[in-house]
Amino acid sequence: MSNQSLSFIHDSLPQKIRFGFGEASANLLEEVRTRNAQSVMVIAGEPEMPIAKQVASEIEVAVWHSDVVMHVPIETAQAAREVAVDNQVDLLVCVGGGSTTGLAKAVALETGIPIVAVPTTYAGSEATNVWGLTEEKRKTTGVDIKVLPETVIYDSKLTLSLPVEMSVASGLNGMAHCVDSLWAPKADPINAALAGEGIRALSAGLPKIVEDSQSIEGRDEALYGAYLSAVSFASAGSGLHHKICHVLGGTFNLPHAQTHATILPYVLAFNAPYAPGAEQRMAAAFGTQTGLEGLQQLREKVNAPARLSDYGFSADGIPEAVSIVLEKVPANNPREVTEENFTQLLTAALNGDDPAILSN
């Protein structure tokens, strides 16, 4: 037995969670009443607006805002801030996925208006204090407690209409938060425990959704896992996987969830041999011999996104992506990232090659 003592600093973020099937409207009403909010702004993209109307059916809404754009362009953020200020908004309610939550965060970043988040996907952004804005094809991220939603309302009934294909991509985005948390800059044993349970829950829930898109059990497990993934990520910080995906999204405008889902096995295979503790944690969570084996078995069950080329990325973009990412690699990444081995990683992900080739 090792005599080495534990020494770490762990951040726990102040946030209330309300979790219940079919309870979103009642829970939102309670949150509005508790705050005595007088001017509520509901943010939801056009596809999510019917769900948002349902969720907000018991409250008075001062303004509905539907101008939601992936990766939160700075112009979109500024327009939403102006709407909030002009309407003297004192509570933001965001209903949707990561882009919607991201826009609410961008408003809160400059105004300090509190957020109640009602996620309809498994993105996890609602449980973090991380914001992201895109300007001139560069995505900038930061950390600020002002952007952390004060309350998150989880209701798996709201995810029943999320298509299976998008559910899989979004759930694997959550899984990426878990994996990245195991070797991120501020990884610690508490993050690892949360991440391990998040991996277990997501790997249990996603196949049930694929088998039956109306599976309440599967949707509940996926939401629970997505929350754990986000909490672990918020404390551990952004690792190599997220640095890569922010560049692919911000610079090349690749779709967020699908990009995370595609890149995940390649980063896992790249880092895992150099991080035995993380590897053991992942393997135990999946119930397999190795983390990569467990992830690949899950990906096969759910028909996961497999190639960056399917989403508009091409070999021509690899040199630029490599150049940008190399400047952002966390200093504590388990494996040294070089132009050569990172080019190999992106090439493999572009073509959907076996990620095991990166383990050597």
Coordinates of C-alpha atoms in Angstrom, one line a residue:
M1 CA 0.0 0.0 0.0
S2 CA 1.3 3.5 -0.9
N3 CA 2.2 5.8 1.9
Q4 CA 1.7 8.9 -0.3
S5 CA -0.7 11.4 1.2
L6 CA -3.5 13.2 -0.7
S7 CA -3.1 16.9 -1.5
F8 CA -5.4 18.8 -3.7
I9 CA -7.8 21.7 -4.0
H10 CA -11.4 21.1 -5.2
D11 CA -13.9 23.7 -6.2
S12 CA -17.6 22.9 -5.6
L13 CA -19.9 25.4 -7.4
P14 CA -23.0 26.8 -5.7
Q15 CA -26.0 25.6 -7.7
K16 CA -29.4 24.1 -7.1
I17 CA -30.7 21.1 -9.1
R18 CA -34.3 20.3 -9.6
F19 CA -34.8 16.9 -11.2
G20 CA -38.1 15.3 -12.1
F21 CA -40.0 13.9 -15.0
G22 CA -42.8 16.2 -16.1
E23 CA -42.0 18.7 -13.4
A24 CA -40.3 21.5 -15.4
S25 CA -43.1 24.0 -15.5
A26 CA -43.9 23.7 -11.8
N27 CA -40.2 23.9 -10.9
L28 CA -39.7 27.0 -13.0
L29 CA -42.8 28.7 -11.4
E30 CA -41.3 28.0 -8.0
E31 CA -37.9 29.5 -9.0
V32 CA -39.6 32.7 -10.4
R33 CA -41.7 33.1 -7.3
T34 CA -38.7 32.5 -5.0
R35 CA -36.8 35.3 -6.7
N36 CA -39.8 37.6 -7.2
A37 CA -38.6 38.1 -10.7
Q38 CA -40.5 40.9 -12.5
S39 CA -39.1 40.7 -16.0
V40 CA -38.2 37.3 -17.3
M41 CA -36.4 36.7 -20.6
V42 CA -36.7 33.3 -22.1
I43 CA -34.0 32.3 -24.5
A44 CA -34.7 29.3 -26.9
G45 CA -33.8 28.7 -30.5
E46 CA -36.7 28.4 -32.9
P47 CA -36.7 24.5 -32.9
E48 CA -36.9 24.5 -29.0
M49 CA -39.5 27.4 -28.8
P50 CA -42.5 25.1 -28.5
I51 CA -40.9 23.3 -25.6
A52 CA -39.9 26.6 -24.1
K53 CA -43.5 27.8 -24.3
Q54 CA -44.6 24.7 -22.5
V55 CA -42.0 25.0 -19.8
A56 CA -42.9 28.7 -19.2
S57 CA -46.6 28.3 -19.5
E58 CA -47.2 29.0 -15.8
I59 CA -45.1 32.2 -15.6
E60 CA -45.3 35.7 -17.1
V61 CA -42.6 36.2 -19.8
A62 CA -41.5 39.8 -20.6
V63 CA -39.5 38.9 -23.7
W64 CA -38.9 35.8 -25.9
H65 CA -35.5 35.6 -27.6
S66 CA -34.9 33.0 -30.3
D67 CA -31.7 34.3 -32.1
V68 CA -29.5 31.4 -31.0
V69 CA -26.4 30.5 -33.1
M70 CA -23.9 27.7 -32.6
H71 CA -20.6 28.6 -30.9
V72 CA -22.1 31.9 -29.7
P73 CA -20.8 34.6 -32.2
I74 CA -20.0 37.8 -30.4
E75 CA -22.5 39.7 -32.5
T76 CA -25.3 37.4 -31.4
A77 CA -24.3 37.8 -27.8
Q78 CA -24.2 41.5 -28.0
A79 CA -27.7 41.7 -29.5
A80 CA -29.1 39.5 -26.8
R81 CA -27.5 41.6 -24.1
E82 CA -29.1 44.7 -25.6
V83 CA -32.5 43.0 -25.5
A84 CA -32.0 42.1 -21.9
V85 CA -31.0 45.6 -20.8
D86 CA -33.7 47.3 -22.9
N87 CA -36.4 45.1 -21.2
Q88 CA -34.9 45.6 -17.7
V89 CA -34.6 41.8 -17.4
D90 CA -34.0 40.4 -13.9
L91 CA -34.0 36.7 -14.7
L92 CA -32.8 34.7 -17.7
V93 CA -34.4 31.3 -18.5
C94 CA -32.7 29.3 -21.2
V95 CA -34.4 26.3 -22.6
G96 CA -32.4 24.2 -25.0
G97 CA -28.9 22.8 -25.6
G98 CA -25.4 24.1 -25.2
S99 CA -25.8 26.9 -27.7
T100 CA -28.8 28.3 -25.9
T101 CA -27.1 28.0 -22.5
G102 CA -24.0 29.6 -24.0
L103 CA -26.0 32.6 -25.1
A104 CA -27.6 33.0 -21.7
K105 CA -24.1 32.9 -20.2
A106 CA -22.9 35.5 -22.6
V107 CA -25.7 37.8 -21.5
A108 CA -25.0 37.1 -17.8
L109 CA -21.2 37.7 -18.3
E110 CA -21.8 41.4 -19.0
T111 CA -25.0 42.1 -17.1
G112 CA -24.8 39.8 -14.0
I113 CA -28.4 38.7 -14.6
P114 CA -29.1 35.3 -12.9
I115 CA -29.8 32.3 -15.0
V116 CA -32.2 29.4 -14.6
A117 CA -31.3 26.7 -17.1
V118 CA -33.6 24.1 -18.5
P119 CA -31.5 21.7 -20.7
T120 CA -33.1 19.7 -23.4
T121 CA -29.9 17.9 -24.4
Y122 CA -27.0 16.2 -22.6
A123 CA -24.5 19.0 -23.3
G124 CA -23.7 19.8 -19.6
S125 CA -23.0 23.5 -20.1
E126 CA -25.7 24.3 -17.6
A127 CA -23.6 23.0 -14.7
T128 CA -20.4 24.8 -15.4
N129 CA -19.1 28.3 -14.9
V130 CA -17.4 28.2 -18.3
W131 CA -18.4 30.6 -21.1
G132 CA -17.4 30.7 -24.8
L133 CA -17.6 33.3 -27.5
T134 CA -16.5 33.2 -31.2
E135 CA -15.1 36.2 -33.0
E136 CA -13.4 36.1 -36.4
K137 CA -13.2 32.3 -36.4
R138 CA -11.5 32.0 -33.0
K139 CA -13.4 30.7 -30.1
T140 CA -12.4 32.2 -26.7
T141 CA -13.4 30.5 -23.4
G142 CA -13.2 31.7 -19.9
V143 CA -14.4 31.0 -16.3
D144 CA -16.6 33.4 -14.3
I145 CA -19.0 32.6 -11.5
K146 CA -21.5 35.1 -13.0
V147 CA -22.3 32.7 -15.9
L148 CA -23.1 29.7 -13.7
P149 CA -26.8 29.1 -13.7
E150 CA -28.1 29.5 -10.2
T151 CA -30.6 26.7 -10.7
V152 CA -30.8 23.8 -13.3
I153 CA -34.2 22.2 -14.0
Y154 CA -33.8 18.7 -15.3
D155 CA -36.8 17.1 -16.8
S156 CA -36.3 14.0 -19.1
K157 CA -39.7 14.5 -20.6
L158 CA -38.3 17.5 -22.4
T159 CA -35.7 15.3 -24.1
L160 CA -38.1 12.7 -25.5
S161 CA -38.4 14.6 -28.8
L162 CA -34.6 14.8 -29.1
P163 CA -33.8 12.6 -32.1
V164 CA -31.9 9.4 -31.2
E165 CA -28.9 10.4 -33.4
M166 CA -28.6 13.8 -31.7
S167 CA -29.1 12.2 -28.3
V168 CA -26.2 9.9 -28.9
A169 CA -23.9 12.7 -30.1
S170 CA -25.0 14.9 -27.1
G171 CA -24.5 12.1 -24.6
L172 CA -21.0 11.3 -25.9
N173 CA -20.3 15.0 -25.6
G174 CA -21.1 14.6 -21.9
M175 CA -18.9 11.5 -21.8
A176 CA -16.1 13.6 -23.2
H177 CA -16.4 15.9 -20.2
C178 CA -15.9 12.9 -17.9
V179 CA -12.9 11.6 -19.8
D180 CA -11.2 15.0 -20.0
S181 CA -11.8 15.5 -16.3
L182 CA -9.5 12.6 -15.5
W183 CA -6.4 14.4 -16.8
A184 CA -7.4 18.0 -17.0
P185 CA -5.3 20.8 -15.3
K186 CA -7.1 20.6 -11.9
A187 CA -8.0 16.9 -11.9
D188 CA -8.5 15.5 -8.4
P189 CA -10.0 12.4 -6.7
I190 CA -13.4 14.1 -6.3
N191 CA -13.6 15.0 -10.0
A192 CA -12.5 11.4 -10.8
A193 CA -15.3 9.9 -8.7
L194 CA -17.9 12.1 -10.4
A195 CA -16.5 11.4 -13.8
G196 CA -16.5 7.7 -13.2
E197 CA -20.1 7.6 -12.2
G198 CA -20.9 9.9 -15.1
I199 CA -19.3 7.4 -17.5
R200 CA -21.3 4.6 -16.0
A201 CA -24.6 6.4 -16.1
L202 CA -24.2 7.6 -19.7
S203 CA -23.0 4.2 -20.9
A204 CA -26.1 2.6 -19.3
G205 CA -28.5 5.2 -20.5
L206 CA -27.6 5.9 -24.2
P207 CA -28.1 2.3 -25.4
K208 CA -31.6 2.3 -23.8
I209 CA -32.4 5.5 -25.8
V210 CA -31.3 3.9 -29.0
E211 CA -33.4 0.8 -28.3
D212 CA -36.4 2.9 -27.3
S213 CA -36.4 6.6 -27.9
Q214 CA -39.2 7.1 -25.3
S215 CA -37.3 5.2 -22.5
I216 CA -37.7 7.4 -19.5
E217 CA -35.2 5.3 -17.6
G218 CA -32.6 5.8 -20.4
R219 CA -33.3 9.6 -20.6
D220 CA -33.1 10.0 -16.8
E221 CA -29.8 8.1 -16.7
A222 CA -28.4 10.2 -19.5
L223 CA -29.4 13.5 -17.9
Y224 CA -28.0 12.4 -14.6
G225 CA -24.7 11.4 -16.3
A226 CA -24.6 14.6 -18.2
Y227 CA -24.9 16.6 -15.0
L228 CA -22.1 14.6 -13.3
S229 CA -19.9 15.0 -16.3
A230 CA -20.4 18.8 -16.3
V231 CA -19.7 19.1 -12.5
S232 CA -16.5 17.1 -12.8
F233 CA -15.4 19.2 -15.8
A234 CA -16.2 22.5 -14.1
S235 CA -13.9 21.7 -11.3
A236 CA -11.1 19.9 -13.3
G237 CA -10.9 22.4 -16.1
S238 CA -10.5 22.0 -19.9
G239 CA -8.2 19.2 -21.0
L240 CA -6.8 18.3 -24.4
H241 CA -10.0 17.0 -25.8
H242 CA -11.9 20.3 -25.3
K243 CA -9.0 22.4 -26.6
I244 CA -9.2 20.4 -29.8
C245 CA -13.0 20.7 -30.1
H246 CA -13.1 24.4 -29.4
V247 CA -10.7 24.9 -32.4
L248 CA -12.6 22.6 -34.7
G249 CA -15.9 24.3 -33.8
G250 CA -14.7 28.0 -33.6
T251 CA -12.4 28.0 -36.6
F252 CA -14.0 25.4 -38.8
N253 CA -17.6 25.7 -37.6
L254 CA -18.0 22.0 -37.1
P255 CA -21.1 20.9 -35.2
H256 CA -20.4 20.9 -31.4
A257 CA -21.8 17.6 -30.2
Q258 CA -20.8 15.5 -33.2
T259 CA -17.3 16.9 -33.1
H260 CA -16.9 15.9 -29.4
A261 CA -18.4 12.5 -30.1
T262 CA -16.0 11.9 -33.0
I263 CA -12.8 13.1 -31.4
L264 CA -13.3 11.4 -28.0
P265 CA -11.9 7.9 -28.8
Y266 CA -8.9 9.4 -30.4
V267 CA -7.9 11.5 -27.4
L268 CA -8.7 8.6 -25.1
A269 CA -6.4 6.3 -27.1
F270 CA -3.7 9.0 -27.3
N271 CA -3.6 9.8 -23.6
A272 CA -4.7 6.6 -21.8
P273 CA -1.4 4.7 -22.0
Y274 CA 0.3 7.6 -20.2
A275 CA -2.3 8.0 -17.5
P276 CA -2.8 4.6 -15.8
G277 CA -4.9 5.9 -13.0
A278 CA -7.4 7.5 -15.4
E279 CA -7.3 4.4 -17.5
Q280 CA -8.2 2.2 -14.6
R281 CA -11.1 4.5 -13.6
M282 CA -12.5 4.4 -17.1
A283 CA -12.2 0.7 -17.4
A284 CA -14.0 0.2 -14.1
A285 CA -16.8 2.5 -15.1
F286 CA -17.3 0.7 -18.4
G287 CA -16.9 -2.7 -16.8
T288 CA -14.2 -3.6 -19.4
Q289 CA -10.5 -4.4 -19.5
T290 CA -9.6 -1.0 -20.9
G291 CA -11.3 2.4 -21.2
L292 CA -10.9 2.3 -25.0
E293 CA -12.5 -1.1 -25.2
G294 CA -15.5 0.1 -23.2
L295 CA -15.9 3.3 -25.2
Q296 CA -15.7 1.5 -28.5
Q297 CA -18.2 -1.1 -27.4
L298 CA -20.6 1.7 -26.4
R299 CA -20.0 3.6 -29.7
E300 CA -20.8 0.4 -31.7
K301 CA -24.1 -0.1 -29.7
V302 CA -25.3 3.4 -30.3
N303 CA -23.9 4.0 -33.9
A304 CA -21.8 6.9 -32.8
P305 CA -20.4 9.6 -35.2
A306 CA -17.2 8.2 -36.6
R307 CA -15.4 10.6 -39.0
L308 CA -14.7 14.4 -39.0
S309 CA -15.0 14.2 -42.8
D310 CA -18.8 13.6 -42.4
Y311 CA -19.1 17.1 -40.8
G312 CA -17.2 19.2 -43.3
F313 CA -13.6 18.9 -42.1
S314 CA -10.9 18.1 -44.6
A315 CA -7.2 17.3 -44.7
D316 CA -6.6 20.8 -45.9
G317 CA -7.6 22.1 -42.5
I318 CA -5.3 19.9 -40.5
P319 CA -2.1 22.1 -40.6
E320 CA -4.1 25.1 -39.3
A321 CA -5.8 23.1 -36.6
V322 CA -2.5 21.6 -35.5
S323 CA -0.9 25.0 -35.3
I324 CA -3.7 26.5 -33.2
V325 CA -4.1 23.6 -30.8
L326 CA -0.4 23.2 -30.1
E327 CA -0.5 26.7 -28.5
K328 CA -3.4 25.6 -26.2
V329 CA -2.3 22.2 -25.0
P330 CA -2.5 22.0 -21.2
A331 CA 0.9 21.8 -19.6
N332 CA 0.0 18.7 -17.5
N333 CA -1.4 16.6 -20.4
P334 CA -0.2 13.0 -19.7
R335 CA 1.4 12.7 -23.1
E336 CA 3.6 15.2 -24.9
V337 CA 1.7 16.6 -27.9
T338 CA 3.9 17.3 -31.0
E339 CA 3.1 18.4 -34.5
E340 CA 3.7 14.9 -35.7
N341 CA 1.6 12.9 -33.3
F342 CA -1.2 15.4 -33.2
T343 CA -1.3 15.4 -37.0
Q344 CA -1.6 11.7 -36.8
L345 CA -4.5 12.0 -34.3
L346 CA -6.5 14.5 -36.5
T347 CA -5.8 12.4 -39.6
A348 CA -7.2 9.3 -37.9
A349 CA -10.2 11.2 -36.7
L350 CA -10.8 12.7 -40.1
N351 CA -10.9 9.3 -41.8
G352 CA -12.5 7.3 -39.0
D353 CA -9.4 5.0 -38.5
D354 CA -9.0 2.6 -35.6
P355 CA -8.0 4.9 -32.6
A356 CA -5.9 2.1 -31.2
I357 CA -3.2 3.1 -33.7
L358 CA -2.6 6.2 -31.5
S359 CA -1.8 4.1 -28.3
N360 CA 1.7 3.3 -29.3

